[in-house]
Amino acid sequence: MKRIIIAGATSGLGQEVARLCVGAGWRVGAAGRNAKALALLKELAPRQVETAEIDVTHDNASQQLVELAERLGGMDIYLHTSGIGKRNIELEPGIELATLRTNGEGFVRMVATAFDWFRSHGGGHIAIVGSVAGTRGLGSAPAYSATKRMQSTYIDALAQLARMEGIPIRFTDVRPGFVATPLLAGEKYPMLMYTGPVSRRIFQAIERRKRRLVIDRRYAVLVFFWKWIPQWLWERLPIRKNA
């Protein structure tokens, strides 16, 4: 029976993937800030699910993650879905800094803790849900696209570190396009995807231990061309996070 801890399991893709893991018979450590949502996950399978109220921006989140892993009986997979993001062409400091704290500081705090756990327990698997927004800097969402780029780079660095130290840690970097989750509520987005199909693709990527996956084909093509656009032209494109 696989043991997975999911940070951000109380809403959106994290919650849906948690349900899929329970359905597959895995033991699930669900972490998030919403106590009611955690209780509902626990009710799905009380013997399979352990929960913890964790805010990734708090200093004690690392210790809480370790404690959750111990209550779960160990950790084979760590999945990080916790994150925030918002269109912010006005560059409102509160939005930019909150995004940096959650997607930057909180991400590093949790992923580094998971890496240390696997380092001292013979290996494991770290998976993250990033975004195609991390491909290039999006003028409509600067902090969001920058932190998503950082997350993928951080995972690449940890993959190299694991190789350097001879630690059998696998990595999965999933990059969806825009998904209809509470994170995007209130705005219209192009090529919107839905949580059901996307969460199933995430679960499959983890199960098959894929290194990197862009969801879906439309976004894979888009990202391919984004990478080849010269910088001078990119800066002149009116790409917006909403349509």
PDB file of C-alpha atoms in Angstrom:
ATOM      1  CA  MET A   1       0.000   0.000   0.000  1.00  0.00           C
ATOM      2  CA  LYS A   2       1.557   3.294  -1.116  1.00  0.00           C
ATOM      3  CA  ARG A   3       1.718   6.176   1.349  1.00  0.00           C
ATOM      4  CA  ILE A   4       1.311   9.668  -0.088  1.00  0.00           C
ATOM      5  CA  ILE A   5       1.214  13.052   1.628  1.00  0.00           C
ATOM      6  CA  ILE A   6      -0.538  15.825  -0.273  1.00  0.00           C
ATOM      7  CA  ALA A   7      -0.001  19.456   0.675  1.00  0.00           C
ATOM      8  CA  GLY A   8      -2.976  21.453  -0.557  1.00  0.00           C
ATOM      9  CA  ALA A   9      -5.422  18.560  -0.250  1.00  0.00           C
ATOM     10  CA  THR A  10      -8.345  20.681   0.934  1.00  0.00           C
ATOM     11  CA  SER A  11      -9.382  22.130  -2.433  1.00  0.00           C
ATOM     12  CA  GLY A  12      -8.989  21.947  -6.186  1.00  0.00           C
ATOM     13  CA  LEU A  13      -6.612  19.459  -7.751  1.00  0.00           C
ATOM     14  CA  GLY A  14      -5.068  18.408  -4.432  1.00  0.00           C
ATOM     15  CA  GLN A  15      -8.447  17.363  -3.075  1.00  0.00           C
ATOM     16  CA  GLU A  16      -9.378  15.468  -6.238  1.00  0.00           C
ATOM     17  CA  VAL A  17      -6.048  13.629  -6.358  1.00  0.00           C
ATOM     18  CA  ALA A  18      -6.453  12.724  -2.677  1.00  0.00           C
ATOM     19  CA  ARG A  19      -9.801  11.113  -3.476  1.00  0.00           C
ATOM     20  CA  LEU A  20      -8.249   9.156  -6.346  1.00  0.00           C
ATOM     21  CA  CYS A  21      -5.473   7.926  -4.072  1.00  0.00           C
ATOM     22  CA  VAL A  22      -8.007   6.767  -1.485  1.00  0.00           C
ATOM     23  CA  GLY A  23      -9.940   4.973  -4.226  1.00  0.00           C
ATOM     24  CA  ALA A  24      -6.745   3.220  -5.322  1.00  0.00           C
ATOM     25  CA  GLY A  25      -6.256   1.894  -1.790  1.00  0.00           C
ATOM     26  CA  TRP A  26      -3.311   4.141  -0.885  1.00  0.00           C
ATOM     27  CA  ARG A  27      -2.773   5.567   2.570  1.00  0.00           C
ATOM     28  CA  VAL A  28      -3.179   9.331   2.329  1.00  0.00           C
ATOM     29  CA  GLY A  29      -1.812  12.098   4.510  1.00  0.00           C
ATOM     30  CA  ALA A  30      -3.983  15.107   3.692  1.00  0.00           C
ATOM     31  CA  ALA A  31      -2.581  18.512   4.617  1.00  0.00           C
ATOM     32  CA  GLY A  32      -4.187  21.919   4.199  1.00  0.00           C
ATOM     33  CA  ARG A  33      -5.695  24.902   5.976  1.00  0.00           C
ATOM     34  CA  ASN A  34      -9.397  23.987   5.736  1.00  0.00           C
ATOM     35  CA  ALA A  35     -10.375  21.877   8.742  1.00  0.00           C
ATOM     36  CA  LYS A  36     -13.835  21.018   7.366  1.00  0.00           C
ATOM     37  CA  ALA A  37     -12.428  19.785   4.071  1.00  0.00           C
ATOM     38  CA  LEU A  38      -9.869  17.678   5.943  1.00  0.00           C
ATOM     39  CA  ALA A  39     -12.655  16.138   8.039  1.00  0.00           C
ATOM     40  CA  LEU A  40     -14.580  15.201   4.893  1.00  0.00           C
ATOM     41  CA  LEU A  41     -11.505  13.481   3.451  1.00  0.00           C
ATOM     42  CA  LYS A  42     -11.062  11.595   6.708  1.00  0.00           C
ATOM     43  CA  GLU A  43     -14.652  10.388   6.500  1.00  0.00           C
ATOM     44  CA  LEU A  44     -13.980   8.812   3.103  1.00  0.00           C
ATOM     45  CA  ALA A  45     -11.762   6.144   4.627  1.00  0.00           C
ATOM     46  CA  PRO A  46     -10.914   6.691   8.313  1.00  0.00           C
ATOM     47  CA  ARG A  47      -8.367   3.879   8.354  1.00  0.00           C
ATOM     48  CA  GLN A  48      -6.594   5.093   5.205  1.00  0.00           C
ATOM     49  CA  VAL A  49      -6.505   8.831   5.773  1.00  0.00           C
ATOM     50  CA  GLU A  50      -4.542  10.932   8.251  1.00  0.00           C
ATOM     51  CA  THR A  51      -4.983  14.703   8.277  1.00  0.00           C
ATOM     52  CA  ALA A  52      -3.131  17.782   9.480  1.00  0.00           C
ATOM     53  CA  GLU A  53      -3.990  21.472   9.414  1.00  0.00           C
ATOM     54  CA  ILE A  54      -0.860  22.923   7.853  1.00  0.00           C
ATOM     55  CA  ASP A  55      -0.214  26.418   6.528  1.00  0.00           C
ATOM     56  CA  VAL A  56       2.910  26.180   4.369  1.00  0.00           C
ATOM     57  CA  THR A  57       3.808  29.807   5.135  1.00  0.00           C
ATOM     58  CA  HIS A  58       4.226  29.090   8.851  1.00  0.00           C
ATOM     59  CA  ASP A  59       7.595  28.189  10.360  1.00  0.00           C
ATOM     60  CA  ASN A  60       6.213  25.056  12.045  1.00  0.00           C
ATOM     61  CA  ALA A  61       4.939  23.559   8.775  1.00  0.00           C
ATOM     62  CA  SER A  62       8.095  21.466   8.360  1.00  0.00           C
ATOM     63  CA  GLN A  63       7.688  19.819  11.753  1.00  0.00           C
ATOM     64  CA  GLN A  64       3.992  19.261  11.082  1.00  0.00           C
ATOM     65  CA  LEU A  65       4.852  17.492   7.834  1.00  0.00           C
ATOM     66  CA  VAL A  66       7.279  15.180   9.624  1.00  0.00           C
ATOM     67  CA  GLU A  67       4.699  14.426  12.302  1.00  0.00           C
ATOM     68  CA  LEU A  68       2.079  13.642   9.659  1.00  0.00           C
ATOM     69  CA  ALA A  69       4.485  11.245   7.936  1.00  0.00           C
ATOM     70  CA  GLU A  70       5.081   9.474  11.230  1.00  0.00           C
ATOM     71  CA  ARG A  71       1.346   9.132  11.930  1.00  0.00           C
ATOM     72  CA  LEU A  72       0.848   7.802   8.406  1.00  0.00           C
ATOM     73  CA  GLY A  73       3.428   5.106   9.053  1.00  0.00           C
ATOM     74  CA  GLY A  74       5.915   6.602   6.622  1.00  0.00           C
ATOM     75  CA  MET A  75       5.920   8.461   3.318  1.00  0.00           C
ATOM     76  CA  ASP A  76       6.619   7.058  -0.142  1.00  0.00           C
ATOM     77  CA  ILE A  77       5.358  10.038  -2.156  1.00  0.00           C
ATOM     78  CA  TYR A  78       5.123  13.741  -1.405  1.00  0.00           C
ATOM     79  CA  LEU A  79       2.793  15.742  -3.662  1.00  0.00           C
ATOM     80  CA  HIS A  80       2.820  19.535  -3.455  1.00  0.00           C
ATOM     81  CA  THR A  81      -0.304  21.201  -4.860  1.00  0.00           C
ATOM     82  CA  SER A  82      -0.502  24.095  -2.402  1.00  0.00           C
ATOM     83  CA  GLY A  83      -0.354  27.456  -4.132  1.00  0.00           C
ATOM     84  CA  ILE A  84      -2.043  30.748  -4.923  1.00  0.00           C
ATOM     85  CA  GLY A  85      -2.100  33.065  -7.902  1.00  0.00           C
ATOM     86  CA  LYS A  86      -3.989  36.047  -9.196  1.00  0.00           C
ATOM     87  CA  ARG A  87      -4.023  38.402 -12.154  1.00  0.00           C
ATOM     88  CA  ASN A  88      -2.249  41.519 -10.958  1.00  0.00           C
ATOM     89  CA  ILE A  89      -1.430  44.026 -13.686  1.00  0.00           C
ATOM     90  CA  GLU A  90      -1.684  46.764 -11.045  1.00  0.00           C
ATOM     91  CA  LEU A  91       1.223  45.084  -9.190  1.00  0.00           C
ATOM     92  CA  GLU A  92      -0.581  45.390  -5.870  1.00  0.00           C
ATOM     93  CA  PRO A  93       2.188  44.593  -3.348  1.00  0.00           C
ATOM     94  CA  GLY A  94      -0.055  42.515  -1.093  1.00  0.00           C
ATOM     95  CA  ILE A  95      -0.911  40.111  -3.919  1.00  0.00           C
ATOM     96  CA  GLU A  96       2.651  39.805  -5.195  1.00  0.00           C
ATOM     97  CA  LEU A  97       4.157  39.237  -1.752  1.00  0.00           C
ATOM     98  CA  ALA A  98       1.471  36.755  -0.661  1.00  0.00           C
ATOM     99  CA  THR A  99       2.097  34.784  -3.855  1.00  0.00           C
ATOM    100  CA  LEU A 100       5.833  34.813  -3.171  1.00  0.00           C
ATOM    101  CA  ARG A 101       5.351  33.622   0.413  1.00  0.00           C
ATOM    102  CA  THR A 102       3.084  30.727  -0.549  1.00  0.00           C
ATOM    103  CA  ASN A 103       4.520  29.640  -3.904  1.00  0.00           C
ATOM    104  CA  GLY A 104       8.117  30.486  -3.034  1.00  0.00           C
ATOM    105  CA  GLU A 105       8.876  30.313   0.670  1.00  0.00           C
ATOM    106  CA  GLY A 106       6.123  27.804   1.495  1.00  0.00           C
ATOM    107  CA  PHE A 107       7.027  25.599  -1.455  1.00  0.00           C
ATOM    108  CA  VAL A 108      10.699  25.456  -0.546  1.00  0.00           C
ATOM    109  CA  ARG A 109       9.906  24.814   3.123  1.00  0.00           C
ATOM    110  CA  MET A 110       7.742  21.786   2.351  1.00  0.00           C
ATOM    111  CA  VAL A 111       9.618  20.298  -0.597  1.00  0.00           C
ATOM    112  CA  ALA A 112      12.987  20.604   1.156  1.00  0.00           C
ATOM    113  CA  THR A 113      11.526  18.896   4.228  1.00  0.00           C
ATOM    114  CA  ALA A 114      10.210  16.063   2.053  1.00  0.00           C
ATOM    115  CA  PHE A 115      13.637  15.742   0.401  1.00  0.00           C
ATOM    116  CA  ASP A 116      15.317  15.500   3.817  1.00  0.00           C
ATOM    117  CA  TRP A 117      12.789  12.857   4.871  1.00  0.00           C
ATOM    118  CA  PHE A 118      13.536  10.718   1.812  1.00  0.00           C
ATOM    119  CA  ARG A 119      17.259  11.335   2.215  1.00  0.00           C
ATOM    120  CA  SER A 120      17.144   9.749   5.675  1.00  0.00           C
ATOM    121  CA  HIS A 121      14.608   7.024   4.836  1.00  0.00           C
ATOM    122  CA  GLY A 122      16.152   5.400   1.766  1.00  0.00           C
ATOM    123  CA  GLY A 123      14.489   7.361  -1.031  1.00  0.00           C
ATOM    124  CA  GLY A 124      11.046   8.259  -2.293  1.00  0.00           C
ATOM    125  CA  HIS A 125       9.143  10.321  -4.828  1.00  0.00           C
ATOM    126  CA  ILE A 126       8.503  14.089  -4.897  1.00  0.00           C
ATOM    127  CA  ALA A 127       5.807  15.403  -7.232  1.00  0.00           C
ATOM    128  CA  ILE A 128       4.691  19.000  -7.735  1.00  0.00           C
ATOM    129  CA  VAL A 129       1.827  20.659  -9.575  1.00  0.00           C
ATOM    130  CA  GLY A 130       3.348  23.647 -11.315  1.00  0.00           C
ATOM    131  CA  SER A 131       1.908  25.535 -14.281  1.00  0.00           C
ATOM    132  CA  VAL A 132       2.527  26.335 -17.917  1.00  0.00           C
ATOM    133  CA  ALA A 133       2.627  29.933 -16.658  1.00  0.00           C
ATOM    134  CA  GLY A 134       6.161  29.209 -15.524  1.00  0.00           C
ATOM    135  CA  THR A 135       7.345  28.821 -19.116  1.00  0.00           C
ATOM    136  CA  ARG A 136       7.817  32.562 -19.667  1.00  0.00           C
ATOM    137  CA  GLY A 137       7.106  35.675 -17.610  1.00  0.00           C
ATOM    138  CA  LEU A 138       3.432  36.632 -17.982  1.00  0.00           C
ATOM    139  CA  GLY A 139       2.837  40.375 -17.671  1.00  0.00           C
ATOM    140  CA  SER A 140      -0.658  39.828 -16.297  1.00  0.00           C
ATOM    141  CA  ALA A 141       0.568  37.678 -13.396  1.00  0.00           C
ATOM    142  CA  PRO A 142       4.232  38.463 -12.633  1.00  0.00           C
ATOM    143  CA  ALA A 143       4.648  36.837  -9.218  1.00  0.00           C
ATOM    144  CA  TYR A 144       2.624  33.781 -10.184  1.00  0.00           C
ATOM    145  CA  SER A 145       4.562  33.022 -13.365  1.00  0.00           C
ATOM    146  CA  ALA A 146       7.892  33.777 -11.675  1.00  0.00           C
ATOM    147  CA  THR A 147       7.234  31.474  -8.715  1.00  0.00           C
ATOM    148  CA  LYS A 148       6.027  28.671 -10.968  1.00  0.00           C
ATOM    149  CA  ARG A 149       9.248  28.965 -12.958  1.00  0.00           C
ATOM    150  CA  MET A 150      11.184  28.849  -9.697  1.00  0.00           C
ATOM    151  CA  GLN A 151       9.378  25.698  -8.587  1.00  0.00           C
ATOM    152  CA  SER A 152      10.358  23.774 -11.699  1.00  0.00           C
ATOM    153  CA  THR A 153      13.956  24.988 -11.458  1.00  0.00           C
ATOM    154  CA  TYR A 154      14.075  24.002  -7.796  1.00  0.00           C
ATOM    155  CA  ILE A 155      12.904  20.489  -8.636  1.00  0.00           C
ATOM    156  CA  ASP A 156      15.566  20.244 -11.355  1.00  0.00           C
ATOM    157  CA  ALA A 157      18.189  21.278  -8.785  1.00  0.00           C
ATOM    158  CA  LEU A 158      16.994  18.704  -6.255  1.00  0.00           C
ATOM    159  CA  ALA A 159      17.029  16.005  -8.928  1.00  0.00           C
ATOM    160  CA  GLN A 160      20.678  16.813  -9.589  1.00  0.00           C
ATOM    161  CA  LEU A 161      21.421  16.873  -5.854  1.00  0.00           C
ATOM    162  CA  ALA A 162      19.819  13.455  -5.400  1.00  0.00           C
ATOM    163  CA  ARG A 163      22.016  12.086  -8.182  1.00  0.00           C
ATOM    164  CA  MET A 164      25.115  13.679  -6.660  1.00  0.00           C
ATOM    165  CA  GLU A 165      24.399  12.040  -3.322  1.00  0.00           C
ATOM    166  CA  GLY A 166      23.241   8.724  -4.786  1.00  0.00           C
ATOM    167  CA  ILE A 167      19.788   9.006  -3.200  1.00  0.00           C
ATOM    168  CA  PRO A 168      16.988   7.135  -5.042  1.00  0.00           C
ATOM    169  CA  ILE A 169      14.481   9.995  -5.146  1.00  0.00           C
ATOM    170  CA  ARG A 170      12.215  10.299  -8.171  1.00  0.00           C
ATOM    171  CA  PHE A 171      10.707  13.609  -9.287  1.00  0.00           C
ATOM    172  CA  THR A 172       7.548  14.508 -11.179  1.00  0.00           C
ATOM    173  CA  ASP A 173       6.874  18.028 -12.441  1.00  0.00           C
ATOM    174  CA  VAL A 174       3.279  18.360 -13.675  1.00  0.00           C
ATOM    175  CA  ARG A 175       2.416  21.570 -15.519  1.00  0.00           C
ATOM    176  CA  PRO A 176      -1.283  22.059 -16.207  1.00  0.00           C
ATOM    177  CA  GLY A 177      -2.812  24.929 -18.104  1.00  0.00           C
ATOM    178  CA  PHE A 178      -5.683  26.911 -16.635  1.00  0.00           C
ATOM    179  CA  VAL A 179      -7.909  24.641 -14.533  1.00  0.00           C
ATOM    180  CA  ALA A 180     -11.390  25.443 -13.214  1.00  0.00           C
ATOM    181  CA  THR A 181     -10.539  25.444  -9.501  1.00  0.00           C
ATOM    182  CA  PRO A 182     -11.422  27.940  -6.733  1.00  0.00           C
ATOM    183  CA  LEU A 183      -8.076  29.596  -7.485  1.00  0.00           C
ATOM    184  CA  LEU A 184      -9.467  30.904 -10.785  1.00  0.00           C
ATOM    185  CA  ALA A 185     -12.982  31.722  -9.598  1.00  0.00           C
ATOM    186  CA  GLY A 186     -14.465  34.974 -10.854  1.00  0.00           C
ATOM    187  CA  GLU A 187     -12.487  35.340 -14.098  1.00  0.00           C
ATOM    188  CA  LYS A 188     -12.593  33.904 -17.619  1.00  0.00           C
ATOM    189  CA  TYR A 189      -9.630  31.963 -18.944  1.00  0.00           C
ATOM    190  CA  PRO A 190      -8.680  30.577 -22.357  1.00  0.00           C
ATOM    191  CA  MET A 191      -8.639  26.815 -22.989  1.00  0.00           C
ATOM    192  CA  LEU A 192     -10.055  26.140 -19.518  1.00  0.00           C
ATOM    193  CA  MET A 193      -9.717  22.567 -18.254  1.00  0.00           C
ATOM    194  CA  TYR A 194     -11.633  20.819 -15.489  1.00  0.00           C
ATOM    195  CA  THR A 195     -10.444  19.240 -12.271  1.00  0.00           C
ATOM    196  CA  GLY A 196     -11.678  15.707 -12.967  1.00  0.00           C
ATOM    197  CA  PRO A 197      -9.658  14.949 -16.113  1.00  0.00           C
ATOM    198  CA  VAL A 198      -6.633  16.950 -14.917  1.00  0.00           C
ATOM    199  CA  SER A 199      -6.519  15.239 -11.521  1.00  0.00           C
ATOM    200  CA  ARG A 200      -6.647  11.837 -13.233  1.00  0.00           C
ATOM    201  CA  ARG A 201      -3.699  12.820 -15.420  1.00  0.00           C
ATOM    202  CA  ILE A 202      -1.783  13.958 -12.333  1.00  0.00           C
ATOM    203  CA  PHE A 203      -2.524  10.677 -10.561  1.00  0.00           C
ATOM    204  CA  GLN A 204      -1.361   8.689 -13.602  1.00  0.00           C
ATOM    205  CA  ALA A 205       1.822  10.752 -13.867  1.00  0.00           C
ATOM    206  CA  ILE A 206       2.628  10.003 -10.231  1.00  0.00           C
ATOM    207  CA  GLU A 207       1.742   6.337 -10.555  1.00  0.00           C
ATOM    208  CA  ARG A 208       3.916   5.982 -13.665  1.00  0.00           C
ATOM    209  CA  ARG A 209       6.636   8.187 -12.132  1.00  0.00           C
ATOM    210  CA  LYS A 210       6.844  10.491 -15.127  1.00  0.00           C
ATOM    211  CA  ARG A 211       9.557  13.127 -14.881  1.00  0.00           C
ATOM    212  CA  ARG A 212       7.646  15.950 -16.555  1.00  0.00           C
ATOM    213  CA  LEU A 213       4.161  16.335 -17.989  1.00  0.00           C
ATOM    214  CA  VAL A 214       2.356  19.277 -19.590  1.00  0.00           C
ATOM    215  CA  ILE A 215      -1.453  18.964 -19.455  1.00  0.00           C
ATOM    216  CA  ASP A 216      -2.983  18.864 -22.068  1.00  0.00           C
ATOM    217  CA  ARG A 217      -1.908  18.560 -25.725  1.00  0.00           C
ATOM    218  CA  ARG A 218      -3.128  22.059 -26.548  1.00  0.00           C
ATOM    219  CA  TYR A 219      -0.927  23.515 -23.847  1.00  0.00           C
ATOM    220  CA  ALA A 220       1.991  21.259 -24.803  1.00  0.00           C
ATOM    221  CA  VAL A 221       1.916  22.778 -28.296  1.00  0.00           C
ATOM    222  CA  LEU A 222       1.505  26.281 -26.890  1.00  0.00           C
ATOM    223  CA  VAL A 223       4.438  25.879 -24.521  1.00  0.00           C
ATOM    224  CA  PHE A 224       6.618  24.507 -27.320  1.00  0.00           C
ATOM    225  CA  PHE A 225       6.123  27.659 -29.375  1.00  0.00           C
ATOM    226  CA  TRP A 226       6.373  29.982 -26.364  1.00  0.00           C
ATOM    227  CA  LYS A 227       9.898  28.710 -25.737  1.00  0.00           C
ATOM    228  CA  TRP A 228      11.034  29.633 -29.243  1.00  0.00           C
ATOM    229  CA  ILE A 229       9.646  33.171 -29.332  1.00  0.00           C
ATOM    230  CA  PRO A 230      12.534  35.697 -29.246  1.00  0.00           C
ATOM    231  CA  GLN A 231      12.632  37.870 -26.145  1.00  0.00           C
ATOM    232  CA  TRP A 232      12.101  41.105 -28.071  1.00  0.00           C
ATOM    233  CA  LEU A 233       8.912  39.665 -29.609  1.00  0.00           C
ATOM    234  CA  TRP A 234       7.674  38.117 -26.363  1.00  0.00           C
ATOM    235  CA  GLU A 235       7.784  41.496 -24.655  1.00  0.00           C
ATOM    236  CA  ARG A 236       5.471  42.869 -27.332  1.00  0.00           C
ATOM    237  CA  LEU A 237       2.847  40.127 -27.111  1.00  0.00           C
ATOM    238  CA  PRO A 238      -0.352  41.072 -25.203  1.00  0.00           C
ATOM    239  CA  ILE A 239      -0.618  37.692 -23.463  1.00  0.00           C
ATOM    240  CA  ARG A 240      -3.085  37.858 -20.601  1.00  0.00           C
ATOM    241  CA  LYS A 241      -3.920  35.414 -17.875  1.00  0.00           C
ATOM    242  CA  ASN A 242      -7.632  35.948 -18.579  1.00  0.00           C
ATOM    243  CA  ALA A 243      -9.581  36.382 -21.795  1.00  0.00           C
TER     244      ALA A 243
END
